[in-house]
């Protein structure tokens, strides 16, 4: 009913490999010929459309001819769009994001100050909380809001430096009296 298990583990017989290997070599030769004909070299920068145009098989040439008609229509639409007046981006979106950033900064500032002024919180715990806050707003972890995350991350760093300097100056003043 079932075939016997074999020790080949899916390996192909030598005859099959030779046939497949010859096909592979033919494909490699054809690819090299296309590269030489098109002047393509490894490591060079090429535009995708230019490379695709030089490597288009004959079967796709007919499809390309029909797509050229579509390209002409798209170009006409683009020209019409260029002649029409362009809309300016709405300023309210920027204002809203600025308001959000201000709210975030004020809440972070108050949180940092509460940690700094909490007498029951050890210094190690304060540092751990600041590191967690920095990690939460790190730009690499928030790529979807990249510029905003960068601004807030820098704000946190500056605010921590300011608070540490302020507390250091207060401690120096208290030591003098």
XYZ file of C-alpha atoms in Angstrom:
177
model
C 0.000 0.000 0.000
C 2.706 2.529 1.004
C 6.066 2.883 -0.666
C 9.039 1.646 1.280
C 11.031 4.291 3.085
C 14.222 5.161 1.297
C 17.504 6.494 2.555
C 17.577 9.169 -0.131
C 15.715 11.744 2.004
C 14.385 13.413 -1.107
C 17.667 13.412 -2.989
C 17.387 13.091 -6.735
C 19.085 10.412 -8.728
C 22.154 11.312 -10.743
C 20.331 11.153 -14.090
C 17.693 13.621 -12.888
C 20.324 16.017 -11.579
C 22.176 16.026 -14.876
C 19.024 17.003 -16.741
C 18.161 19.710 -14.219
C 21.786 20.855 -14.105
C 21.866 21.360 -17.850
C 18.707 23.479 -17.649
C 20.296 25.504 -14.890
C 23.417 26.082 -16.952
C 21.321 27.180 -19.924
C 19.511 29.693 -17.744
C 22.833 30.956 -16.387
C 24.223 31.346 -19.906
C 21.114 33.210 -21.034
C 21.353 35.510 -18.023
C 25.031 36.241 -18.714
C 24.236 36.953 -22.357
C 21.485 39.375 -21.338
C 23.849 41.128 -18.952
C 26.531 41.491 -21.609
C 24.020 42.664 -24.182
C 22.446 45.171 -21.830
C 25.760 46.266 -20.395
C 24.804 45.342 -16.836
C 27.514 44.723 -14.254
C 27.326 43.549 -10.686
C 27.529 46.219 -8.022
C 26.440 49.075 -10.286
C 23.406 51.259 -9.594
C 20.603 50.886 -12.127
C 17.061 52.139 -12.396
C 14.583 49.289 -12.087
C 12.599 50.348 -15.143
C 15.715 50.509 -17.331
C 16.854 47.048 -16.283
C 13.384 45.620 -16.756
C 13.149 47.159 -20.212
C 16.432 45.551 -21.265
C 15.469 42.137 -19.875
C 11.878 41.887 -21.116
C 11.213 38.493 -22.754
C 9.568 38.368 -26.183
C 6.333 37.027 -24.669
C 5.910 40.178 -22.624
C 6.665 42.512 -25.526
C 3.034 42.356 -26.648
C 1.773 43.084 -23.146
C 4.214 45.981 -22.960
C 2.806 47.478 -26.160
C -0.691 47.513 -24.663
C 0.627 48.975 -21.420
C 2.235 51.854 -23.366
C -1.279 53.023 -24.261
C -2.124 53.029 -20.559
C 1.080 54.959 -19.836
C 0.035 57.652 -22.314
C -3.321 57.974 -20.550
C -1.567 58.259 -17.186
C 0.730 60.975 -18.561
C -2.302 62.951 -19.754
C -3.868 62.671 -16.300
C -0.614 63.836 -14.703
C -0.481 66.860 -17.018
C -4.046 67.768 -16.063
C -3.151 67.439 -12.390
C -0.137 69.718 -12.875
C -2.226 72.442 -14.501
C -4.865 72.359 -11.771
C -4.077 74.327 -8.609
C -2.342 72.244 -5.975
C -3.779 71.913 -2.509
C -1.655 72.957 0.386
C -1.458 70.566 3.327
C -3.806 71.464 6.103
C -2.134 73.355 8.922
C -4.504 71.927 11.504
C -2.780 68.531 11.344
C 0.563 70.116 12.244
C -1.038 72.184 14.987
C -2.679 69.089 16.437
C 0.597 67.176 16.432
C 2.370 70.157 18.038
C -0.297 70.225 20.742
C 0.132 66.485 21.264
C 3.893 66.898 21.561
C 3.449 69.722 24.070
C 1.086 67.561 26.129
C 3.504 64.633 26.004
C 6.436 66.838 26.986
C 4.560 68.368 29.910
C 3.507 64.950 31.216
C 7.064 63.624 30.846
C 8.468 66.710 32.590
C 6.082 66.283 35.527
C 6.878 62.552 35.735
C 10.639 63.200 35.746
C 10.268 65.879 38.423
C 8.142 63.601 40.595
C 10.774 60.853 40.350
C 13.577 63.308 41.147
C 11.811 64.810 44.172
C 10.487 61.538 45.618
C 12.555 60.970 48.798
C 11.507 57.320 49.093
C 12.702 56.380 45.627
C 16.307 55.132 45.547
C 18.716 56.493 42.926
C 18.965 53.096 41.196
C 15.182 52.981 40.837
C 15.148 56.520 39.398
C 17.798 55.590 36.833
C 15.901 52.438 35.885
C 12.682 54.409 35.359
C 14.468 57.009 33.207
C 16.079 54.244 31.120
C 12.660 52.652 30.604
C 11.210 55.993 29.549
C 14.077 56.543 27.111
C 13.622 53.043 25.696
C 9.895 53.668 25.295
C 10.526 56.765 23.157
C 13.652 55.549 21.318
C 13.399 56.441 17.587
C 14.502 52.966 16.466
C 11.594 51.390 18.344
C 9.105 53.975 17.065
C 9.862 54.181 13.360
C 6.216 54.789 12.572
C 6.487 58.143 14.390
C 10.177 58.739 13.674
C 10.549 62.546 13.852
C 8.176 62.850 16.797
C 9.933 60.064 18.699
C 13.293 61.697 18.014
C 12.102 65.060 19.337
C 10.645 63.523 22.493
C 13.703 61.305 23.058
C 15.987 64.340 22.828
C 13.644 66.279 25.110
C 13.863 63.539 27.747
C 17.660 63.591 27.599
C 17.784 67.386 27.901
C 15.233 67.428 30.712
C 17.134 64.790 32.702
C 20.352 66.794 32.307
C 18.550 69.978 33.384
C 16.998 68.340 36.459
C 20.303 66.733 37.477
C 22.088 70.092 37.129
C 19.315 71.824 39.072
C 19.423 69.274 41.895
C 23.224 69.387 41.929
C 23.177 73.182 42.256
C 20.595 72.933 45.062
C 22.734 70.348 46.880
C 25.819 72.577 46.537
C 23.899 75.564 47.895
C 22.634 73.505 50.845
C 26.164 72.289 51.604
C 27.488 75.860 51.732
C 24.928 77.015 54.309
